[in-house]
Coordinates of C-alpha atoms in Angstrom, one line a residue:
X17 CA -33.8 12.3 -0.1
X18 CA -33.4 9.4 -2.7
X19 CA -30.2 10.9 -3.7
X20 CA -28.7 11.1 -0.3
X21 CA -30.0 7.4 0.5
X22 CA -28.3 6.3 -2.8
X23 CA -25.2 8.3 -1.9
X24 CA -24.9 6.5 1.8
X25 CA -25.4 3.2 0.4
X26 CA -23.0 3.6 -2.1
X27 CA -20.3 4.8 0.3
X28 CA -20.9 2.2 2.3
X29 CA -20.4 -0.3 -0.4
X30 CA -17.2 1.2 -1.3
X31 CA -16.0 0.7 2.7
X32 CA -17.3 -2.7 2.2
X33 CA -14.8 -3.5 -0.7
X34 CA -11.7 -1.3 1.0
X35 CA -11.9 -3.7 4.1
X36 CA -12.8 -6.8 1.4
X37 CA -9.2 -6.2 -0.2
X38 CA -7.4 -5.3 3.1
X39 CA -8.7 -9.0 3.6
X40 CA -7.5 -9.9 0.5
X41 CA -3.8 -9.2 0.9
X42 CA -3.8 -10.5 4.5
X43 CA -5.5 -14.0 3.2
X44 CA -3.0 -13.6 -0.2
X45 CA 0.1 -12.9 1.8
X46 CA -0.5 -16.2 4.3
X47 CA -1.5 -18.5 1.3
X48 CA -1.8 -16.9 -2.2
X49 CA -2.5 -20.1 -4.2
X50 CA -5.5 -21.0 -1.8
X51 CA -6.3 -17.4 -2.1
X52 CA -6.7 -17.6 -6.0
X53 CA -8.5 -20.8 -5.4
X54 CA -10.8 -18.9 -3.2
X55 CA -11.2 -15.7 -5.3
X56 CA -12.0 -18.0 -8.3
X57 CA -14.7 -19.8 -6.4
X58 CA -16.4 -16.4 -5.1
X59 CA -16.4 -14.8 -9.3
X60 CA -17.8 -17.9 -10.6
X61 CA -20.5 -17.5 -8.0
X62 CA -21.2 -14.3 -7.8
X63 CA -19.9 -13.1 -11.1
X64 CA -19.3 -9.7 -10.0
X65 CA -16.4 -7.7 -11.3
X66 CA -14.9 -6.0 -7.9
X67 CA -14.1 -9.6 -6.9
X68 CA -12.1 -9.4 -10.0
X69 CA -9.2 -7.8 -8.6
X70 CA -8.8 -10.4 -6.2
X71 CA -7.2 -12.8 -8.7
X72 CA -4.1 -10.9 -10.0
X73 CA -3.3 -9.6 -6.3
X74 CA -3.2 -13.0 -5.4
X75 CA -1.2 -14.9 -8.2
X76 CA 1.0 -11.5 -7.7
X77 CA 1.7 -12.9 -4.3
X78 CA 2.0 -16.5 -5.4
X79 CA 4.8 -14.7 -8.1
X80 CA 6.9 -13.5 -5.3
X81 CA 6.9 -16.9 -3.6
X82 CA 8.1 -18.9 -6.6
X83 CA 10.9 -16.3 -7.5
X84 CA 12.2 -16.3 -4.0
X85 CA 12.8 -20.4 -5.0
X86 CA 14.8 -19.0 -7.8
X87 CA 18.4 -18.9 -8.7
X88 CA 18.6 -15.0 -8.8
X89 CA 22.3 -14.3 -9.7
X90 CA 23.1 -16.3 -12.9
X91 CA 25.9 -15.3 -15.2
X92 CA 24.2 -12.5 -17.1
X93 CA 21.4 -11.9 -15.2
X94 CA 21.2 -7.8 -14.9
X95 CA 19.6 -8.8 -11.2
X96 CA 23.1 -8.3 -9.9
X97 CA 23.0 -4.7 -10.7
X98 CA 19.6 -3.9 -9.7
X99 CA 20.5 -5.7 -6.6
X100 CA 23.9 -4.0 -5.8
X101 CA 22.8 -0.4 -6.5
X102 CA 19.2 -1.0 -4.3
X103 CA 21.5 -1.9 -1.1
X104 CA 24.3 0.5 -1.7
X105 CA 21.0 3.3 -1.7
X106 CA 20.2 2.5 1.8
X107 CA 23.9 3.9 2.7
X108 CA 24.3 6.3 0.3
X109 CA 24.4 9.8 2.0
X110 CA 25.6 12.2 -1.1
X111 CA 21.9 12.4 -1.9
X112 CA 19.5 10.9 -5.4
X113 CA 20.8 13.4 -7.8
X114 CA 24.5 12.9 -7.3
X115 CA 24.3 9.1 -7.5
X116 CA 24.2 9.5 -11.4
X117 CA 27.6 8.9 -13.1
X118 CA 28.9 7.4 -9.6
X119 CA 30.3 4.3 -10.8
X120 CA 31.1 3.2 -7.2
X121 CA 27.2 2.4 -6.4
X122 CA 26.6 0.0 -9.2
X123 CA 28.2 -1.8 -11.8
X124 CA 27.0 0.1 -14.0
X125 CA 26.5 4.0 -14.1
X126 CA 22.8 5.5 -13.8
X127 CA 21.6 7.4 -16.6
X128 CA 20.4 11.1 -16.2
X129 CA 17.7 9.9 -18.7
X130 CA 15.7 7.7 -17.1
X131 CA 15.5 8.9 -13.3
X132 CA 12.1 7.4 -12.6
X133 CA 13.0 4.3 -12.1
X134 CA 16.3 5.0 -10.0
X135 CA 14.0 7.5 -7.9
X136 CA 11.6 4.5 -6.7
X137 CA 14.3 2.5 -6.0
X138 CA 15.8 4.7 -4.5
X139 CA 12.9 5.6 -2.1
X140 CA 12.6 2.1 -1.4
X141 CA 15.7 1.5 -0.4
X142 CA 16.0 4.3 2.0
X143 CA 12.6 3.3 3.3
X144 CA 13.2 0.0 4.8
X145 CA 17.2 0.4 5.1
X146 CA 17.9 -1.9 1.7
X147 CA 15.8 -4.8 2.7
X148 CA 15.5 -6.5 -0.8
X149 CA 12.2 -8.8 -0.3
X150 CA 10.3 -5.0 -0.5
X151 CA 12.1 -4.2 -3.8
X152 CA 10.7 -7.6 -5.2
X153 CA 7.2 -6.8 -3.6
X154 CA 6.9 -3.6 -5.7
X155 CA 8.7 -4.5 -8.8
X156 CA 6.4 -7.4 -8.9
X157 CA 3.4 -5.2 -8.5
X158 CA 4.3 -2.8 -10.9
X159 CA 4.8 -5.5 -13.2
X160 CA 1.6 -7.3 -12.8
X161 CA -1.1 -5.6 -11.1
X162 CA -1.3 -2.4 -13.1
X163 CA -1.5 -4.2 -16.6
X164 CA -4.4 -6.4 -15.0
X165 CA -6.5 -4.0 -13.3
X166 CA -6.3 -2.1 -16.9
X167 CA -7.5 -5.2 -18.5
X168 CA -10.2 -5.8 -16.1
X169 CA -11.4 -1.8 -16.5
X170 CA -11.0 -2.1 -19.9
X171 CA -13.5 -5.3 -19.9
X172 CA -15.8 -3.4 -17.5
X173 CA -16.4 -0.5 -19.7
X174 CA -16.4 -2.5 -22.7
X175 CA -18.7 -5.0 -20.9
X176 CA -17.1 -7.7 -21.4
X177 CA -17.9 -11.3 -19.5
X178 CA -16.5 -11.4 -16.6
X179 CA -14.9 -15.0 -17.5
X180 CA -13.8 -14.0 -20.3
X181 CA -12.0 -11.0 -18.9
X182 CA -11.3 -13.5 -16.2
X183 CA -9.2 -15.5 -19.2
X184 CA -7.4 -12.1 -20.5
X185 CA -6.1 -11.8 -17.0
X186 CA -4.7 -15.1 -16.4
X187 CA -3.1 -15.2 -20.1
X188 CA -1.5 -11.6 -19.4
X189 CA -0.1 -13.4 -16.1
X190 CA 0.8 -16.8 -16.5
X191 CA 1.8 -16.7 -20.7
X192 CA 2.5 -13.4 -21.9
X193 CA 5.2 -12.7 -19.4
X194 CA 8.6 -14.8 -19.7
X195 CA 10.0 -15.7 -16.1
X196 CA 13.0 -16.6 -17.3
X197 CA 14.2 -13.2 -18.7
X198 CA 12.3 -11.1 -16.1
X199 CA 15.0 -10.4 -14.3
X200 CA 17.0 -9.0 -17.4
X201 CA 14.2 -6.7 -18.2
X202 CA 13.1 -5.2 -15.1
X203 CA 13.7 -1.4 -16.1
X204 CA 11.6 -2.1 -19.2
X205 CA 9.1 -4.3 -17.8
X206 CA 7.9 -1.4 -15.2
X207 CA 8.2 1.0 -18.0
X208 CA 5.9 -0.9 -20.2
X209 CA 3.4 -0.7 -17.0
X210 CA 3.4 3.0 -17.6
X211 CA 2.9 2.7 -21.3
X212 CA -0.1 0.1 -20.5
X213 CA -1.7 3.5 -18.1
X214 CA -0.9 5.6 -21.0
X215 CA -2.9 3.4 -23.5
X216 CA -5.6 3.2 -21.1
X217 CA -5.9 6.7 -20.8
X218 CA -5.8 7.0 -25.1
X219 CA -9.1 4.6 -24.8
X220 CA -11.1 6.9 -22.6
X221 CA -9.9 9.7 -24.6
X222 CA -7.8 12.3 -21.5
X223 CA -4.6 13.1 -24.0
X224 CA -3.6 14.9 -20.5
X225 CA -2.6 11.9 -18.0
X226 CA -1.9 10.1 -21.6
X227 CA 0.9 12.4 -21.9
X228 CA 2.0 12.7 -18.3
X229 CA 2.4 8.9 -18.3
X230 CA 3.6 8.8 -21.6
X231 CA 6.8 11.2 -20.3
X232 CA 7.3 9.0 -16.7
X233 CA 7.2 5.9 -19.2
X234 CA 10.4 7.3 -21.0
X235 CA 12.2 8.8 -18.0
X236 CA 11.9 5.0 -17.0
X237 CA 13.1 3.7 -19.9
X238 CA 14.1 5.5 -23.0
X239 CA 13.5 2.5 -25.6
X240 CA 9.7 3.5 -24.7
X241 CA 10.0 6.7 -26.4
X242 CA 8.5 4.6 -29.9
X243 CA 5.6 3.0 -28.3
X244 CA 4.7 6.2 -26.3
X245 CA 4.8 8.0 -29.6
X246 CA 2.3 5.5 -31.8
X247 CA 0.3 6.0 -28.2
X248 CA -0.2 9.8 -28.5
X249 CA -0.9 9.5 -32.4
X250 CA -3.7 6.7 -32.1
X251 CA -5.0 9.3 -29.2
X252 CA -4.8 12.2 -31.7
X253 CA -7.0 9.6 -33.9
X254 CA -9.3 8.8 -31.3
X255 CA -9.9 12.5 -31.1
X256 CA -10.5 12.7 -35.0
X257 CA -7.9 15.1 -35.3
X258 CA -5.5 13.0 -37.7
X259 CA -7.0 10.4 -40.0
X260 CA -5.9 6.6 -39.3
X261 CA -3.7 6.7 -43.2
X262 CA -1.9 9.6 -41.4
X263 CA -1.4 7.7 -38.3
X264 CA 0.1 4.4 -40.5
X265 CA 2.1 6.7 -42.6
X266 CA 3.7 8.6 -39.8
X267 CA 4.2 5.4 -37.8
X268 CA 7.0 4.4 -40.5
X269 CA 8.6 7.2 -40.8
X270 CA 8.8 7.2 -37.0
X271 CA 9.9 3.6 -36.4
X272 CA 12.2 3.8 -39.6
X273 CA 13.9 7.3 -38.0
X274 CA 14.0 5.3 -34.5
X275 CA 15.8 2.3 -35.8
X276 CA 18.4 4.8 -38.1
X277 CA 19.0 6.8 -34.7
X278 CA 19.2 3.4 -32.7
X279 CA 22.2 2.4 -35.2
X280 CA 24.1 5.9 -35.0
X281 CA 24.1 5.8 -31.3
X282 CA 24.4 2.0 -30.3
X283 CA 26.7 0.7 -33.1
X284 CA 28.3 -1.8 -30.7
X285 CA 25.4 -3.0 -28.9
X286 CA 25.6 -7.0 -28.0
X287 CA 23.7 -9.4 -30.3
X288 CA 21.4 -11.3 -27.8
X289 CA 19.5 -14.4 -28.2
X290 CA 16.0 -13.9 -26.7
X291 CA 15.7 -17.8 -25.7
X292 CA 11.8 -16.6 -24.6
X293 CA 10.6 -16.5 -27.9
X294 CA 11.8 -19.1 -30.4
X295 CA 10.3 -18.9 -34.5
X296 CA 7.8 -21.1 -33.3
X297 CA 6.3 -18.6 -30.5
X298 CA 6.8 -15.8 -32.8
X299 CA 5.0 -17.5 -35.9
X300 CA 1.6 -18.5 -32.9
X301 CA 1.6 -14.8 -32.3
X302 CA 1.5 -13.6 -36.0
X303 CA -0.8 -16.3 -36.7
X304 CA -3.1 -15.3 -34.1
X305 CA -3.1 -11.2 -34.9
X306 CA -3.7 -12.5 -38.9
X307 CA -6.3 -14.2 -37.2
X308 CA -8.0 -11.1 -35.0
X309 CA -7.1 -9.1 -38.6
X310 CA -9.8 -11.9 -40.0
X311 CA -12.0 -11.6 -37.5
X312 CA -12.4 -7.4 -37.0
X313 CA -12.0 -6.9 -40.8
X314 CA -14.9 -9.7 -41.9
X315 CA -17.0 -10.9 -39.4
X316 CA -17.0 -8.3 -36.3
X317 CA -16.2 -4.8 -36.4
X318 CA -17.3 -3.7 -32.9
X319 CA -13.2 -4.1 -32.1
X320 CA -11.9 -2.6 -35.4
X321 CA -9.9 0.3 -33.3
X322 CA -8.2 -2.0 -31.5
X323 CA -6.5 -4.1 -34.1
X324 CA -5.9 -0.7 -35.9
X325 CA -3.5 -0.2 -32.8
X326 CA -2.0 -3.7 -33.2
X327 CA -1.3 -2.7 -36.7
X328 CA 0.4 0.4 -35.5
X329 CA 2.1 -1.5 -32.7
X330 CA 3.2 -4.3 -35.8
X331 CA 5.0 -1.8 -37.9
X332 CA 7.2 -0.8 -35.5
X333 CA 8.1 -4.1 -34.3
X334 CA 8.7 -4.7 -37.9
X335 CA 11.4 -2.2 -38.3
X336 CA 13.3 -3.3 -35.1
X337 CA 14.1 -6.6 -36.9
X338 CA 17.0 -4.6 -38.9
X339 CA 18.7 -5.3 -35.7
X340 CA 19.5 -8.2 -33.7
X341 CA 18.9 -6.6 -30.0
X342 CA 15.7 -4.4 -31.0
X343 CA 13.4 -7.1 -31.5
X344 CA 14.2 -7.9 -27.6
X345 CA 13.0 -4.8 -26.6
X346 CA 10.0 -4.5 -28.7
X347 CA 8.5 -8.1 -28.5
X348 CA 9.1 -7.3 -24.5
X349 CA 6.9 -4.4 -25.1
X350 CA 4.3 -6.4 -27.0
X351 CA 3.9 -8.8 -24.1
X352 CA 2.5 -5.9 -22.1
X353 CA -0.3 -5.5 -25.3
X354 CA -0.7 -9.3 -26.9
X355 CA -3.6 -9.5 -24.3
X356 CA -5.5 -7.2 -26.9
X357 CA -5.7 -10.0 -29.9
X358 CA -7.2 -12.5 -27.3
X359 CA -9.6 -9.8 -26.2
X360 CA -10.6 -9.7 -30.0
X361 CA -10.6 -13.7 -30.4
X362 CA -12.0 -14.5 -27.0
X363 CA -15.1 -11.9 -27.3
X364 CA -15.7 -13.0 -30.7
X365 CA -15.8 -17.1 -29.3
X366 CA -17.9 -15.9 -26.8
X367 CA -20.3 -14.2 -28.8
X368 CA -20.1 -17.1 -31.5
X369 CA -20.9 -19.8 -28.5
X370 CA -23.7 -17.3 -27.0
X371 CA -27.0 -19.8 -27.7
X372 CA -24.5 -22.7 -25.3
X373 CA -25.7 -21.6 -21.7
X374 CA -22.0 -22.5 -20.1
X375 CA -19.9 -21.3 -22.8
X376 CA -17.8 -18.5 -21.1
X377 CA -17.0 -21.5 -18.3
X378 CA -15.8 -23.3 -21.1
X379 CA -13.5 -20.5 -22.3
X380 CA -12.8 -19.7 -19.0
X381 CA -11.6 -23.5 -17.6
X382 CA -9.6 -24.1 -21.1
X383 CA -7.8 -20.7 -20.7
X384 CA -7.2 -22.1 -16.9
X385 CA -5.9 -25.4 -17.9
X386 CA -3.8 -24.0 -20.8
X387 CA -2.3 -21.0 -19.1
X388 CA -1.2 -23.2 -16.1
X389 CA 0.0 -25.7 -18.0
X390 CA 2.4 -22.9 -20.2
X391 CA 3.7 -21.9 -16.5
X392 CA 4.8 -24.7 -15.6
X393 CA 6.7 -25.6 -18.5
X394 CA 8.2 -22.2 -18.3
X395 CA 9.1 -23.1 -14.9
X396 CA 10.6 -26.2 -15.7
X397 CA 12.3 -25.2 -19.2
X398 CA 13.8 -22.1 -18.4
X399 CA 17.7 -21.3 -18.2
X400 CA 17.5 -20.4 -14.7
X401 CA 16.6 -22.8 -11.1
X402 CA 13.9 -23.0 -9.8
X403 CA 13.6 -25.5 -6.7
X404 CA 10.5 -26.7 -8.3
X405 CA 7.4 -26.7 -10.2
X406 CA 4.5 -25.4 -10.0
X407 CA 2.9 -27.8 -7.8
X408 CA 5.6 -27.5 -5.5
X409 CA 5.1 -23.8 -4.9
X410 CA 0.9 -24.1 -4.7
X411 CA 1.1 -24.4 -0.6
X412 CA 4.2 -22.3 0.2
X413 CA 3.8 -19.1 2.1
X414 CA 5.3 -15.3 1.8
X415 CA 5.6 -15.8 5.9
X416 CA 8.2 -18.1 5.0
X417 CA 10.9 -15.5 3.6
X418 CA 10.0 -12.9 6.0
X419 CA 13.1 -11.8 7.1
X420 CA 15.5 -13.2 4.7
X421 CA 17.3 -10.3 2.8
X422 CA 19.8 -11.5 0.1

C-alpha cells in the first residue's frame, strides 16, 4: 500500500515538472533573459536541482535572440552553405540519399561519411518547408542544451552543490563556447554534443549507448573519430579491462596514427587562424588543467578519473599541433570538455570554503559576474556584427523574428 502511495505521488511529481517546463519554454520564448532572471531567483530559493534545467533552456533562447541581431553571411563564414543546402532541401524531390555528390544543392558537395547531420537537416527542412529560424532553433539546442543537462546530471549523481553546478553551467554557456566562429563550426559543434552523450554514458559505465553515440558522433563528423576513440578506451578502463598505462600508451599511438593519416589525405588543407583562441587563452587553459593536475594529484583524489581523461584528451590535442588546421578542430572539441577542470577547481574551492556559510553564493555570483562579463566582450570584440551588446539584447523577444526567414 506504501509502495503504491509512493508510486502515485511520484508520478504526480513528474506531471508537475512536465507542465513546469512546458511553462518554461512558453515564459523563455516571450522573454528569455527575464526567464533566467526568474529561474535563478527560484534555485537560489529553493535549491532544488529539476529547476536546474530551467537556466540553460532559457539563456538557449536568449542565444537565438542575439544571433538573429547578427551579421550571418560574412566572407568566410561556412553559414552560407549550411544555409543554401537547408532551403534547397525543402524543394528537393530526388529524395536524401541522392542529394550526396549533387553539387547543384550546395556549394559544396555532401559527404557519404557523415549523413547524420545532413539527415536532420534534412528533416527539418522538409518539415517546415525551409523556414530557417527552426534550423537555428535546433542547431542551437543541440549545441547547448545537451552538454548542460549532462553537466547538471553529472553534478547530480556526483552530488555536487547545486551553485556550483549552477557555475559549470553558465561557464559551458557564456565562456567555453566562441560566438564568433560558431557559425564556421556547426557540423562539429553538434557532433561534439554527441561525443559529450557518449562520455556521459563512459561515466555510468553502459559501453552499449557509449558506442551507439560514439558511431552517430562520427557519421556527423569524421574529425570525431579521435575523441570517440580515447572515449571507448577510458570506458574499457572504467570497466577494469585495460589498465590506465595501457590507455596513455595506446592514446599516442592513436593520435600519432591520426595526425600521419590526417597529412596523407588532407595535404592541401588551408592554414586557418583561430582568432577565438589567442596564446594568451591557450596558456589560462593549460595553466588551469596544471592547476586541477595539482589539485587531484596532491590535495583531492575523489576526482582523479576525471583529470586521467583530461590527460587523455591533452595528448591528442598535443599531436594535432603538427598541423596548423588540427588544433582548430581539437581545441573546438575541448570546449565541449574544459567544463571538467572547473568541476575539479570549483568542488575543490567549495569544499576548501565549506566552514563559510555563503560560500557556494560566492562562487556562484563571481562565476555570474565573470562569465557575463566574458560574453559581452565576445560580443563586442568579435569579427562579425552584432547590432549590440549584451544589455541591448536582455529585453528582446523570440516573438519578434517570428516570421522572418532569411
Amino acid at each position: 500500500m506504501n509502495n503504491q502511495i509512493h508510486l502515485d505521488t511520484e508520478r504526480k511529481s513528474n506531471i508537475g515538472f512536465l507542465f513546469f517546463y512546458l511553462l518554461v519554454l512558453l515564459f523563455s520564448f516571450v522573454s528569455p533573459f527575464l526567464s533566467f532572471m526568474f529561474f535563478t531567483i527560484l534555485i537560489l530559493y529553493t535549491k532544488n536541482y529539476n529547476f536546474l534545467y530551467a537556466i540553460p533552456i532559457s539563456l538557449t533562447f536568449f542565444f537565438m535572440v542575439v544571433n538573429f541581431n547578427r551579421d550571418f553571411f560574412h566572407f568566410g563564414n561556412d553559414l552560407v552553405w549550411y544555409y543554401s543546402y537547408f532551403k534547397n532541401f525543402a524543394d528537393y524531390q530526388s529524395g536524401f540519399f541522392s542529394s550526396f555528390g549533387n553539387d547543384d544543392l550546395a556549394d559544396v558537395s555532401l559527404k557519404f561519411s557523415e549523413p547524420f547531420y545532413h539527415l536532420l537537416v534534412y528533416l527539418s527542412s522538409k518539415l517546415t518547408n525551409g523556414y530557417y529560424p527552426f534550423y537555428l532553433f535546433w542547431v542551437h539546442c543541440f549545441i547547448y542544451l545537451i552538454p548542460t543537462f549532462v553537466i547538471i546530471s553529472i553534478c547530480k549523481l556526483e552530488r555536487v552543490s547545486i551553485l556550483v553546478c549552477f557555475s559549470l553551467v553558465l561557464f559551458q554557456m557564456l565562456v567555453f563556447y566562441d560566438f564568433g566562429n560558431a557559425y564556421n563550426l556547426i557540423r562539429q559543434q553538434v557532433a561534439s554534443s554527441l561525443m559529450i552523450i557518449c562520455f556521459y554514458f563512459m561515466y555510468v559505465k553502459n559501453i552499449k549507448l557509449c558506442i551507439l553515440f560514439s558511431v552517430l558522433a562520427v557519421l556527423t563528423h569524421n574529425s570525431t573519430i579521435i575523441v570517440v576513440a580515447l572515449i571507448l578506451l577510458f570506458c574499457l578502463y572504467n570497466l577494469k579491462y585495460i589498465s590506465y598505462k595501457y590507455v596513455v600508451w595506446l592514446s599516442c599511438m592513436l593520435s600519432l596514427f591520426y595526425v600521419i593519416a590526417y597529412f596523407k589525405i588532407n595535404d592541401n588543407y588551408e592554414n586557418l587562424n583561430d582568432k577565438s583562441r589567442g596564446v594568451f587563452v591557450q596558456l589560462i587553459d593549460l595553466s588551469l588543467f596544471i592547476l586541477s593536475m595539482v589539485i587531484v594529484f596532491f590535495y583531492d583524489p575523489k576526482y582523479r578519473n576525471v583529470y586521467r581523461f583530461l590527460l587523455i584528451f591533452f595528448i591528442a590535442l598535443s599531436f594535432s599541433y603538427a598541423s596548423s588546421f588540427l588544433p582548430l578542430r581539437f581545441l573546438t572539441f575541448y570546449d565541449s570538455f574544459k567544463w571538467l577542470v572547473y568541476f575539479i577547481l570549483l568542488n575543490y574551492i567549495s569544499s576548501r570554503l565549506s566552514r563559510y556559510k555563503y560560500s557556494d553564493y560566492f562562487i556562484l555570483f563571481s562565476s555570474t559576474f565573470l562569465a557575463f562579463t566574458y560574453f559581452n566582450l565576445k560580443l563586442t570584440y568579435t569579427d562579425y556584427t552584432y547590432n549590440g551588446t549584451f544589455f541591448d539584447f536582455a529585453l528582446d523577444s523570440p516573438i519578434f523574428y517570428l516570421g522572418i526567414n532569411l
